[in-house]
Coordinates of C-alpha atoms and ligand atoms in Angstrom, one line a residue:
M1 CA 93.7 70.4 -148.1
A2 CA 92.0 71.1 -144.9
R3 CA 91.3 68.7 -142.1
F4 CA 87.8 68.9 -140.7
I5 CA 86.8 68.9 -137.0
F6 CA 83.1 68.6 -136.3
I7 CA 82.0 69.7 -132.9
T8 CA 78.7 68.5 -131.6
G9 CA 76.9 68.8 -128.2
G10 CA 74.9 66.5 -126.1
V11 CA 72.9 66.2 -122.8
V12 CA 71.9 69.9 -122.5
S13 CA 72.5 73.1 -124.5
S14 CA 74.5 76.1 -123.3
L15 CA 77.6 74.0 -122.4
G16 CA 79.9 76.4 -124.2
K17 CA 80.4 74.6 -127.4
G18 CA 81.2 77.9 -129.2
L19 CA 83.9 78.6 -126.6
A20 CA 85.3 75.1 -126.8
S21 CA 85.5 75.4 -130.6
A22 CA 87.0 78.8 -130.4
S23 CA 89.6 77.6 -127.9
L24 CA 90.6 74.7 -130.0
G25 CA 91.0 77.0 -133.0
A26 CA 93.3 79.2 -130.8
L27 CA 95.3 76.2 -129.7
L28 CA 95.8 74.9 -133.3
Q29 CA 96.9 78.4 -134.3
A30 CA 99.3 78.5 -131.4
R31 CA 100.9 75.4 -133.0
G32 CA 101.4 77.3 -136.2
Y33 CA 98.3 76.0 -138.1
S34 CA 95.8 78.1 -140.0
V35 CA 92.2 77.7 -139.0
R36 CA 88.6 78.8 -139.9
L37 CA 85.6 78.2 -137.7
R38 CA 82.0 77.7 -138.9
K39 CA 78.6 77.4 -137.3
L40 CA 75.8 75.3 -138.7
D41 CA 72.5 76.1 -136.9
P42 CA 69.5 73.8 -137.1
Y43 CA 66.8 76.4 -136.7
L44 CA 64.6 77.4 -139.5
N45 CA 65.2 81.2 -139.5
V46 CA 67.2 82.1 -142.6
D47 CA 69.6 84.0 -140.3
P48 CA 69.4 85.4 -136.8
G49 CA 68.9 89.0 -138.2
T50 CA 65.2 89.0 -137.5
M51 CA 65.4 87.2 -134.1
S52 CA 64.8 89.1 -130.9
P53 CA 67.9 89.7 -128.9
F54 CA 66.0 88.1 -126.0
E55 CA 65.6 84.9 -128.0
H56 CA 69.0 84.6 -129.5
G57 CA 71.4 87.1 -127.9
E58 CA 73.5 89.4 -130.0
V59 CA 73.5 89.3 -133.8
F60 CA 77.1 89.2 -134.8
V61 CA 77.8 91.1 -138.1
T62 CA 80.6 90.2 -140.4
D63 CA 82.6 92.5 -142.6
D64 CA 80.8 91.2 -145.7
G65 CA 77.5 92.1 -144.1
A66 CA 76.0 88.8 -142.8
E67 CA 74.0 88.7 -139.7
T68 CA 75.2 85.7 -137.8
D69 CA 75.2 83.7 -134.6
L70 CA 77.0 85.2 -131.6
D71 CA 79.4 82.2 -131.6
L72 CA 81.1 83.8 -134.6
G73 CA 82.1 86.6 -132.2
H74 CA 83.8 84.0 -129.9
Y75 CA 85.6 82.6 -133.0
E76 CA 86.9 86.0 -134.0
R77 CA 87.9 87.0 -130.5
F78 CA 89.8 83.8 -129.9
T79 CA 91.5 83.4 -133.3
G80 CA 91.6 86.9 -134.8
V81 CA 90.3 85.4 -138.1
A82 CA 87.6 87.7 -139.5
A83 CA 84.4 85.7 -140.0
R84 CA 82.7 85.8 -143.4
S85 CA 79.1 85.3 -144.4
T86 CA 80.1 81.8 -145.5
D87 CA 81.0 80.8 -142.0
S88 CA 77.4 80.7 -140.7
V89 CA 74.4 78.8 -142.0
S90 CA 71.0 77.6 -140.8
S91 CA 68.5 75.0 -141.8
G92 CA 66.4 77.9 -143.1
R93 CA 69.1 79.1 -145.4
I94 CA 69.9 75.5 -146.6
Y95 CA 66.3 74.8 -147.3
S96 CA 65.7 78.1 -149.0
T97 CA 68.7 77.5 -151.3
V98 CA 67.4 74.0 -152.1
L99 CA 63.9 75.3 -152.9
E100 CA 65.3 78.1 -155.0
K101 CA 67.2 75.6 -157.1
E102 CA 64.2 73.4 -157.3
R103 CA 62.1 76.3 -158.7
R104 CA 64.8 77.1 -161.2
G105 CA 64.7 73.5 -162.4
D106 CA 68.3 72.8 -161.4
Y107 CA 67.4 69.3 -160.2
L108 CA 66.1 68.3 -163.7
G109 CA 62.8 67.0 -162.5
K110 CA 64.1 64.8 -159.7
T111 CA 62.2 64.3 -156.5
I112 CA 63.8 66.6 -153.9
Q113 CA 64.7 64.8 -150.6
V114 CA 66.5 65.5 -147.4
I115 CA 69.0 62.9 -148.5
P116 CA 70.7 63.7 -150.8
H117 CA 69.6 67.2 -151.8
V118 CA 69.6 68.9 -148.4
T119 CA 72.6 66.9 -147.1
N120 CA 74.6 67.8 -150.3
E121 CA 73.8 71.4 -149.8
I122 CA 75.2 71.2 -146.3
K123 CA 78.3 69.3 -147.5
D124 CA 78.9 72.0 -150.1
F125 CA 78.7 74.6 -147.4
I126 CA 81.2 72.8 -145.2
K127 CA 83.7 72.7 -148.1
I128 CA 83.7 76.4 -149.0
G129 CA 87.3 77.7 -149.0
E130 CA 88.7 74.4 -147.8
D131 CA 92.0 74.8 -149.5
E132 CA 92.7 78.1 -147.6
V133 CA 93.3 76.6 -144.2
D134 CA 94.9 73.7 -142.4
F135 CA 91.9 73.0 -140.2
M136 CA 88.2 73.7 -140.7
L137 CA 86.3 73.6 -137.5
C138 CA 82.5 73.2 -137.9
E139 CA 80.3 73.5 -134.9
I140 CA 76.8 72.0 -135.1
G141 CA 74.3 74.1 -133.1
G142 CA 71.8 72.5 -130.7
T143 CA 72.2 69.0 -129.2
V144 CA 72.2 65.6 -130.7
G145 CA 68.7 64.2 -130.9
D146 CA 67.1 67.5 -132.0
I147 CA 64.8 66.9 -134.9
E148 CA 65.9 69.9 -136.9
A149 CA 69.6 68.9 -136.5
L150 CA 69.2 65.5 -138.1
P151 CA 70.1 66.5 -141.7
F152 CA 73.3 68.2 -140.4
F153 CA 74.4 65.1 -138.5
E154 CA 73.7 63.0 -141.5
A155 CA 75.6 65.4 -143.7
I156 CA 78.7 65.3 -141.5
R157 CA 78.5 61.5 -141.2
Q158 CA 78.5 61.3 -145.0
F159 CA 81.2 63.9 -145.2
S160 CA 83.5 61.8 -143.0
Q161 CA 82.9 58.8 -145.3
D162 CA 83.7 60.9 -148.4
R163 CA 86.9 62.1 -146.7
R164 CA 88.2 59.2 -144.6
G165 CA 91.1 60.2 -142.5
E166 CA 90.5 63.9 -142.9
C167 CA 87.7 64.3 -140.3
I168 CA 87.3 63.9 -136.6
F169 CA 84.4 64.4 -134.3
M170 CA 84.5 66.1 -130.9
H171 CA 81.5 65.8 -128.7
L172 CA 80.8 68.1 -125.8
T173 CA 78.7 66.8 -122.9
L174 CA 77.9 67.4 -119.3
V175 CA 79.0 65.3 -116.4
P176 CA 76.8 66.4 -113.6
Y177 CA 77.6 66.3 -109.9
I178 CA 74.8 64.7 -107.9
A179 CA 75.1 66.0 -104.3
A180 CA 73.0 63.2 -102.7
A181 CA 75.3 60.6 -104.1
G182 CA 78.4 62.7 -103.8
E183 CA 79.4 61.7 -107.3
L184 CA 79.9 62.9 -110.8
K185 CA 77.6 61.0 -113.1
T186 CA 78.7 59.6 -116.5
K187 CA 75.3 58.2 -117.6
P188 CA 74.0 61.2 -119.4
T189 CA 77.2 61.3 -121.5
Q190 CA 76.9 57.6 -122.2
H191 CA 73.4 58.1 -123.5
S192 CA 74.4 61.1 -125.5
V193 CA 77.2 59.2 -127.2
K194 CA 74.8 56.3 -127.8
E195 CA 72.5 58.7 -129.6
L196 CA 75.3 59.9 -131.7
R197 CA 76.5 56.4 -132.6
S198 CA 72.9 55.4 -133.5
I199 CA 73.1 58.0 -136.3
G200 CA 76.5 56.7 -137.4
I201 CA 78.9 59.1 -135.7
A202 CA 81.5 57.8 -133.3
P203 CA 83.2 60.6 -131.4
D204 CA 87.0 60.7 -131.4
I205 CA 87.2 63.2 -128.5
L206 CA 84.9 63.8 -125.6
M207 CA 84.9 67.2 -123.9
C208 CA 83.2 66.8 -120.5
R209 CA 81.9 69.9 -118.8
A210 CA 81.9 69.4 -115.0
E211 CA 81.8 71.6 -112.0
R212 CA 84.5 69.6 -110.2
P213 CA 87.5 67.5 -111.3
I214 CA 86.7 64.2 -113.0
P215 CA 88.4 61.4 -111.1
E216 CA 90.5 58.9 -113.1
K217 CA 88.0 56.1 -112.4
E218 CA 85.2 58.1 -114.1
R219 CA 87.4 59.2 -116.9
E220 CA 88.2 55.5 -117.7
K221 CA 84.6 54.6 -117.4
L222 CA 83.7 57.3 -119.9
A223 CA 86.4 56.1 -122.3
L224 CA 85.2 52.4 -122.0
F225 CA 81.5 53.0 -122.4
C226 CA 81.8 55.7 -125.0
N227 CA 84.5 53.9 -127.0
V228 CA 87.2 56.6 -126.9
R229 CA 90.8 56.5 -125.6
P230 CA 91.1 57.6 -122.0
D231 CA 93.4 60.5 -123.0
A232 CA 90.7 61.7 -125.4
V233 CA 88.3 62.3 -122.5
I234 CA 89.0 66.0 -121.8
P235 CA 87.6 67.5 -118.6
A236 CA 86.3 71.0 -119.2
L237 CA 85.9 72.5 -115.7
D238 CA 84.2 75.8 -114.9
L239 CA 86.5 78.7 -115.3
N240 CA 86.6 82.2 -113.9
S241 CA 87.3 83.8 -117.3
I242 CA 86.5 82.5 -120.7
Y243 CA 90.0 83.6 -121.8
E244 CA 91.4 80.9 -119.5
A245 CA 89.9 78.2 -121.7
P246 CA 92.7 77.8 -124.3
L247 CA 95.3 77.4 -121.4
A248 CA 93.0 75.1 -119.4
Y249 CA 92.0 72.9 -122.3
H250 CA 95.6 72.7 -123.4
R251 CA 96.6 71.5 -119.9
E252 CA 93.9 68.8 -120.2
G253 CA 95.3 67.7 -123.5
M254 CA 92.7 68.9 -125.9
D255 CA 95.0 69.9 -128.8
R256 CA 97.2 66.9 -128.3
A257 CA 94.1 64.6 -128.5
V258 CA 93.1 66.3 -131.7
L259 CA 96.5 65.9 -133.3
E260 CA 96.6 62.2 -132.2
A261 CA 93.2 61.6 -133.7
F262 CA 94.5 62.8 -137.0
N263 CA 97.7 60.9 -136.5
I264 CA 99.8 64.1 -136.8
K265 CA 103.2 63.4 -135.2
D266 CA 105.3 66.4 -136.1
A267 CA 103.2 69.2 -134.8
P268 CA 105.1 72.2 -133.4
A269 CA 104.8 72.8 -129.7
P270 CA 102.2 75.6 -129.0
D271 CA 103.3 79.1 -128.3
L272 CA 100.8 80.3 -125.7
T273 CA 102.5 83.5 -124.7
K274 CA 99.7 85.8 -125.7
W275 CA 97.2 83.8 -123.7
H276 CA 99.5 83.9 -120.7
D277 CA 99.8 87.7 -121.1
V278 CA 96.0 88.1 -121.3
M279 CA 95.4 85.9 -118.2
A280 CA 98.1 87.8 -116.3
A281 CA 96.3 91.1 -116.9
I282 CA 93.0 89.5 -115.9
T283 CA 94.1 87.8 -112.8
Q284 CA 96.4 90.5 -111.5
P285 CA 94.6 93.8 -112.1
E286 CA 96.0 97.0 -110.7
G287 CA 92.7 98.7 -110.2
E288 CA 89.0 98.7 -111.0
V289 CA 86.6 100.8 -112.9
K290 CA 82.8 100.8 -112.7
I291 CA 80.9 101.2 -116.0
A292 CA 77.2 101.6 -116.3
I293 CA 75.7 100.2 -119.5
V294 CA 72.4 101.8 -120.0
G295 CA 70.6 99.7 -122.6
K296 CA 67.4 98.0 -123.7
Y297 CA 68.2 94.3 -123.5
T298 CA 69.9 94.3 -120.2
Q299 CA 68.0 91.3 -118.7
L300 CA 69.9 89.0 -121.0
G301 CA 73.7 89.1 -120.8
D302 CA 74.1 87.6 -124.3
A303 CA 72.3 90.4 -126.0
Y304 CA 75.3 92.6 -125.7
K305 CA 78.0 89.9 -125.6
S306 CA 80.6 91.7 -127.8
I307 CA 80.2 94.9 -125.7
A308 CA 80.8 93.1 -122.5
E309 CA 83.9 91.4 -124.0
A310 CA 85.2 94.6 -125.6
L311 CA 85.0 96.3 -122.1
T312 CA 87.0 93.4 -120.6
H313 CA 89.6 93.8 -123.4
G314 CA 89.8 97.5 -122.5
G315 CA 90.4 96.5 -118.9
I316 CA 93.1 94.0 -120.0
H317 CA 94.8 96.9 -121.9
N318 CA 94.8 99.1 -118.9
R319 CA 95.4 96.3 -116.4
V320 CA 92.2 97.1 -114.5
K321 CA 89.2 95.0 -113.7
V322 CA 86.0 96.3 -115.4
K323 CA 82.9 96.0 -113.3
A324 CA 80.1 96.5 -115.8
E325 CA 76.6 97.0 -114.4
W326 CA 73.6 96.7 -116.8
I327 CA 70.9 99.2 -116.2
D328 CA 67.6 99.1 -118.1
S329 CA 67.2 102.5 -119.7
E330 CA 63.5 102.3 -119.2
I331 CA 63.8 103.0 -115.5
F332 CA 65.0 106.5 -116.3
E333 CA 61.8 107.3 -118.1
T334 CA 59.6 107.0 -115.0
D335 CA 62.3 108.5 -112.8
E336 CA 63.6 111.8 -114.4
D337 CA 66.4 112.2 -111.8
V338 CA 69.0 109.7 -113.0
T339 CA 71.7 110.8 -110.4
P340 CA 70.9 108.1 -107.8
Y341 CA 71.4 105.5 -110.5
L342 CA 74.4 106.8 -112.2
E343 CA 76.5 108.5 -109.6
G344 CA 79.4 106.3 -108.5
F345 CA 80.1 105.0 -112.1
N346 CA 83.3 106.0 -113.7
A347 CA 81.8 105.9 -117.2
I348 CA 78.6 105.4 -119.1
L349 CA 78.1 103.3 -122.2
V350 CA 74.8 103.4 -124.2
P351 CA 74.7 100.5 -126.7
G352 CA 72.7 99.8 -129.8
G353 CA 69.0 98.8 -130.0
F354 CA 65.9 99.0 -132.0
G355 CA 62.6 100.7 -131.2
E356 CA 61.5 103.5 -129.0
R357 CA 61.2 101.7 -125.7
G358 CA 63.8 103.0 -123.3
T359 CA 65.2 105.7 -125.5
E360 CA 64.1 108.7 -123.4
G361 CA 66.1 107.0 -120.6
M362 CA 69.1 106.8 -122.9
I363 CA 68.8 110.5 -123.6
N364 CA 68.7 111.2 -119.9
A365 CA 71.8 109.1 -119.4
A366 CA 73.6 111.0 -122.2
N367 CA 72.6 114.3 -120.6
Y368 CA 73.8 113.2 -117.2
A369 CA 77.2 112.1 -118.7
R370 CA 77.6 115.3 -120.7
T371 CA 76.7 117.7 -117.8
H372 CA 78.6 115.8 -115.1
D373 CA 81.8 115.3 -117.1
V374 CA 81.5 111.5 -116.9
P375 CA 83.0 109.6 -119.9
Y376 CA 80.3 108.7 -122.4
F377 CA 80.5 106.1 -125.1
G378 CA 77.4 105.9 -127.4
I379 CA 77.3 103.1 -129.9
C380 CA 74.8 103.1 -132.8
L381 CA 71.5 103.9 -131.1
G382 CA 73.7 105.3 -128.3
M383 CA 75.2 107.8 -130.7
Q384 CA 71.8 108.7 -132.2
M385 CA 70.5 109.4 -128.7
A386 CA 73.5 111.5 -127.7
V387 CA 72.9 113.6 -130.8
T388 CA 69.2 113.9 -130.0
E389 CA 70.2 115.0 -126.4
A390 CA 72.5 117.7 -127.8
A391 CA 69.9 118.8 -130.3
R392 CA 67.3 119.2 -127.6
N393 CA 69.4 120.7 -124.9
L394 CA 72.2 122.5 -126.7
A395 CA 70.7 123.5 -130.1
G396 CA 67.2 124.2 -128.7
I397 CA 65.3 121.7 -130.9
K398 CA 63.0 120.7 -128.1
D399 CA 61.2 118.0 -130.0
A400 CA 64.2 116.4 -131.6
G401 CA 64.0 112.7 -132.1
S402 CA 64.3 109.8 -134.5
E403 CA 62.1 109.0 -137.4
E404 CA 62.3 105.3 -136.2
F405 CA 60.0 106.2 -133.3
D406 CA 57.6 108.2 -135.5
H407 CA 57.3 105.2 -137.7
E408 CA 56.3 103.0 -134.8
A409 CA 53.6 105.5 -133.6
G410 CA 52.5 106.3 -137.2
G411 CA 52.6 110.0 -136.5
K412 CA 54.9 113.0 -136.6
R413 CA 55.8 113.5 -133.0
F414 CA 59.4 114.5 -133.4
T415 CA 61.6 116.7 -135.5
P416 CA 63.5 113.9 -137.1
I417 CA 67.2 114.7 -136.7
V418 CA 67.7 110.9 -137.2
Y419 CA 66.0 109.8 -140.4
H420 CA 65.4 106.6 -142.4
L421 CA 68.1 106.2 -145.0
K422 CA 66.2 104.6 -147.9
E423 CA 69.1 104.1 -150.2
W424 CA 72.8 104.6 -150.0
V425 CA 75.8 104.7 -152.2
E426 CA 77.3 101.2 -152.3
G427 CA 80.5 102.8 -153.5
N428 CA 82.0 103.4 -150.1
R429 CA 81.8 99.8 -148.9
T430 CA 85.2 98.1 -148.4
I431 CA 83.9 94.7 -149.1
Q432 CA 80.9 93.6 -151.2
R433 CA 78.4 91.3 -149.5
A434 CA 78.8 87.7 -150.6
T435 CA 75.2 86.9 -150.2
G436 CA 71.9 88.3 -151.5
D437 CA 71.2 92.0 -151.5
D438 CA 67.9 91.6 -149.8
K439 CA 69.5 90.6 -146.5
G440 CA 68.2 92.6 -143.5
G441 CA 65.8 94.6 -145.7
T442 CA 67.0 98.2 -145.9
M443 CA 69.7 97.9 -143.2
R444 CA 73.1 99.2 -143.7
L445 CA 75.1 96.1 -142.9
G446 CA 78.8 95.2 -142.7
A447 CA 82.1 97.1 -143.1
Y448 CA 82.1 100.7 -144.4
N449 CA 84.9 103.2 -144.5
A450 CA 84.8 106.4 -142.5
V451 CA 87.1 109.5 -142.7
L452 CA 88.1 111.0 -139.3
A453 CA 88.8 114.7 -139.1
E454 CA 92.5 115.5 -138.7
G455 CA 93.1 116.6 -135.1
S456 CA 89.9 115.1 -133.8
R457 CA 89.9 113.2 -130.5
I458 CA 88.8 110.0 -132.3
A459 CA 91.5 110.2 -135.0
E460 CA 94.0 110.6 -132.1
I461 CA 92.6 107.5 -130.5
Y462 CA 92.7 105.4 -133.7
G463 CA 96.0 106.8 -134.7
T464 CA 94.7 107.2 -138.2
T465 CA 92.1 109.2 -140.1
A466 CA 91.0 106.3 -142.3
I467 CA 89.0 103.5 -140.6
S468 CA 86.6 100.7 -141.5
E469 CA 84.0 99.4 -139.1
R470 CA 81.0 97.2 -139.1
H471 CA 77.5 98.6 -139.3
R472 CA 74.0 97.3 -138.5
H473 CA 71.4 100.1 -138.6
R474 CA 68.6 101.6 -140.7
Y475 CA 68.6 105.2 -139.5
E476 CA 71.2 108.0 -139.9
V477 CA 71.9 111.3 -138.2
D478 CA 70.8 114.1 -140.5
M479 CA 73.8 116.1 -141.8
S480 CA 71.7 119.3 -142.0
Y481 CA 72.0 119.5 -138.2
R482 CA 75.8 119.4 -138.3
A483 CA 76.4 123.2 -138.4
P484 CA 74.0 124.1 -135.5
L485 CA 75.3 121.2 -133.4
E486 CA 79.0 121.9 -134.1
E487 CA 78.4 125.5 -133.1
K488 CA 77.3 124.2 -129.7
G489 CA 80.3 121.9 -129.3
L490 CA 79.1 118.5 -130.7
I491 CA 81.6 117.9 -133.5
F492 CA 80.8 115.5 -136.4
A493 CA 84.4 114.2 -136.4
G494 CA 83.9 111.1 -138.6
I495 CA 82.0 111.1 -141.9
S496 CA 81.4 108.5 -144.7
P497 CA 83.8 109.0 -147.6
D498 CA 81.0 110.4 -149.8
G499 CA 80.4 113.1 -147.1
R500 CA 76.8 112.1 -146.6
L501 CA 76.6 110.1 -143.4
P502 CA 77.9 111.1 -140.0
E503 CA 79.9 108.2 -138.6
T504 CA 81.2 109.6 -135.3
V505 CA 80.5 112.6 -133.0
E506 CA 82.5 114.0 -130.1
I507 CA 82.5 116.8 -127.5
R508 CA 86.0 118.2 -127.1
D509 CA 85.3 120.2 -124.0
H510 CA 84.6 117.1 -122.0
P511 CA 86.8 114.3 -120.5
W512 CA 85.5 111.7 -123.0
Y513 CA 82.3 112.0 -125.0
I514 CA 82.2 110.0 -128.2
G515 CA 79.4 108.5 -130.3
V516 CA 79.9 106.1 -133.1
Q517 CA 77.3 104.9 -135.7
F518 CA 79.1 101.6 -136.1
H519 CA 79.9 98.7 -133.8
P520 CA 83.5 98.8 -132.8
E521 CA 82.9 96.1 -130.2
L522 CA 82.6 93.5 -133.0
K523 CA 86.3 93.8 -133.8
S524 CA 87.9 93.9 -130.4
K525 CA 90.1 91.0 -129.2
P526 CA 91.6 90.2 -125.8
F527 CA 95.1 90.3 -127.2
E528 CA 94.2 93.3 -129.5
P529 CA 91.7 95.5 -127.7
H530 CA 89.8 97.9 -129.9
P531 CA 91.4 101.4 -129.5
L532 CA 88.1 103.0 -128.6
F533 CA 87.4 100.6 -125.8
A534 CA 91.0 100.8 -124.6
D535 CA 90.8 104.5 -124.4
F536 CA 87.3 104.6 -122.9
I537 CA 88.5 102.4 -120.0
R538 CA 91.6 104.7 -119.7
A539 CA 89.3 107.7 -119.4
A540 CA 87.1 105.8 -116.8
L541 CA 90.3 105.1 -114.8
D542 CA 91.2 108.8 -114.9
Q543 CA 87.7 109.6 -113.7
S544 CA 88.0 107.1 -110.9
R545 CA 91.1 108.9 -109.6
L546 CA 89.2 112.2 -109.4
V547 CA 86.5 110.9 -107.1
Ligands
LIG601 N1 67.6 101.4 -134.3 C1 68.7 102.2 -134.8 C2 68.8 102.1 -136.3 O1 68.3 101.3 -136.9 C3 70.0 101.8 -134.2 C4 70.4 100.4 -134.6 C5 71.5 99.9 -133.7 O2 71.7 100.4 -132.6 N2 72.1 98.8 -134.0 O3 69.4 103.0 -136.9

């Protein structure tokens, strides 16, 4: 039977609850326990699939095709446990399930209420797969006091009553430094805990984010006023790298406090070797590479969270620091000459995106990389635009483009070499989606297999010809352009097992030019960098030695 750890937040949002949860998961694993992490989000969207990247950051896709919160990416990166669709839920999904049941008559004529119907649905979600792991960590999105979050707090309160002794609560707050007083202030934390206790939840552990060390006196004060043991007040100071968090929180006693709260006395000592190795590579790099990321949502770092992390992992693998610079592809549309923006970078990455805005700039960036022998990595839309560039400038299809942009404009402006795939063979999925088929409309979501050509650059990088990667896209490169493009040197090296859908392209007569239709960044981990990112950074390093 699993033990449950509920992680809540107070005072302000964006304190890094996801990272704290992920780090705790990693520490429990380091002590030999199995873990699963879950996110319960109070917003009313059914899932983040339809939210703008500017609103919500990256949409993290699971193998089984769910579009989830980006915190699930942290969970996977820190624990290596592949997230499932049943690890993420929102108020919207809970309510829509309850309403579906009501319409079906499942409640036998009862009046449907938040308590018990909505709270029961939440409790059922928390329990899914409980006998598979030692610890289930459930993070509640938002902050205590949010109106939408109330049913979640009520549900976890009830849950801890149903399962006495099997649940603990960890509350993450902020202890701000007030310069005028020269002091760290505990009052916001006291208020936040008071709020939590007023809805029946007494935290067992307090994680306190602070920009400077919390003196013993303040720590004791927090313990006294918030009714927790002093050694369960864990300072969480700002860190230079997120991958320092497991080590830093361990030093501050986070995992020990959790074990004590459960009264576990015989826990094995943690083996933190892999985290020490990761941090050694981050803190003692032997070089540096500069990567330009030419994308659409560059104003918001979180929109390409997994890409930024995967690049860091590639740097860890090569023991170099990766300096990633985000460039809005739109600027290349007004300014045709991209050289001033792109010279000086050791490699160029064009990530995914939706809609036409900025895509001509991506095509210009792909052209620059191809013609200047600069390593190029195109991901999803970045592959589609690389193929479009090759079609226009190598195969002579001057008006090559994607049907996606024609759709937007309602006219036929392009020869669609990237087209809307209206239906696809479900047979080549590795894993069936656990939730409804209507998710994401007509998008191809989740893990699909691809076959890589023997002897191709990409097969060499993966070290295999059979791969499975996660997808999130609606449009596909048209196979009928394969022959003319291959004749000009753009090779369709990876194809879906049924032979219908191009999965990867590459140019062999180039230091590193690869496009992939899937999202390799979603599966990269600091201690297990994705081979494509590891090799992309190696190529960037080679390039840096040329200049
Ligand atoms: N907009 C493109 C499509 O739907 C690419 C999607 C993406 O980059 N994730 O196919």
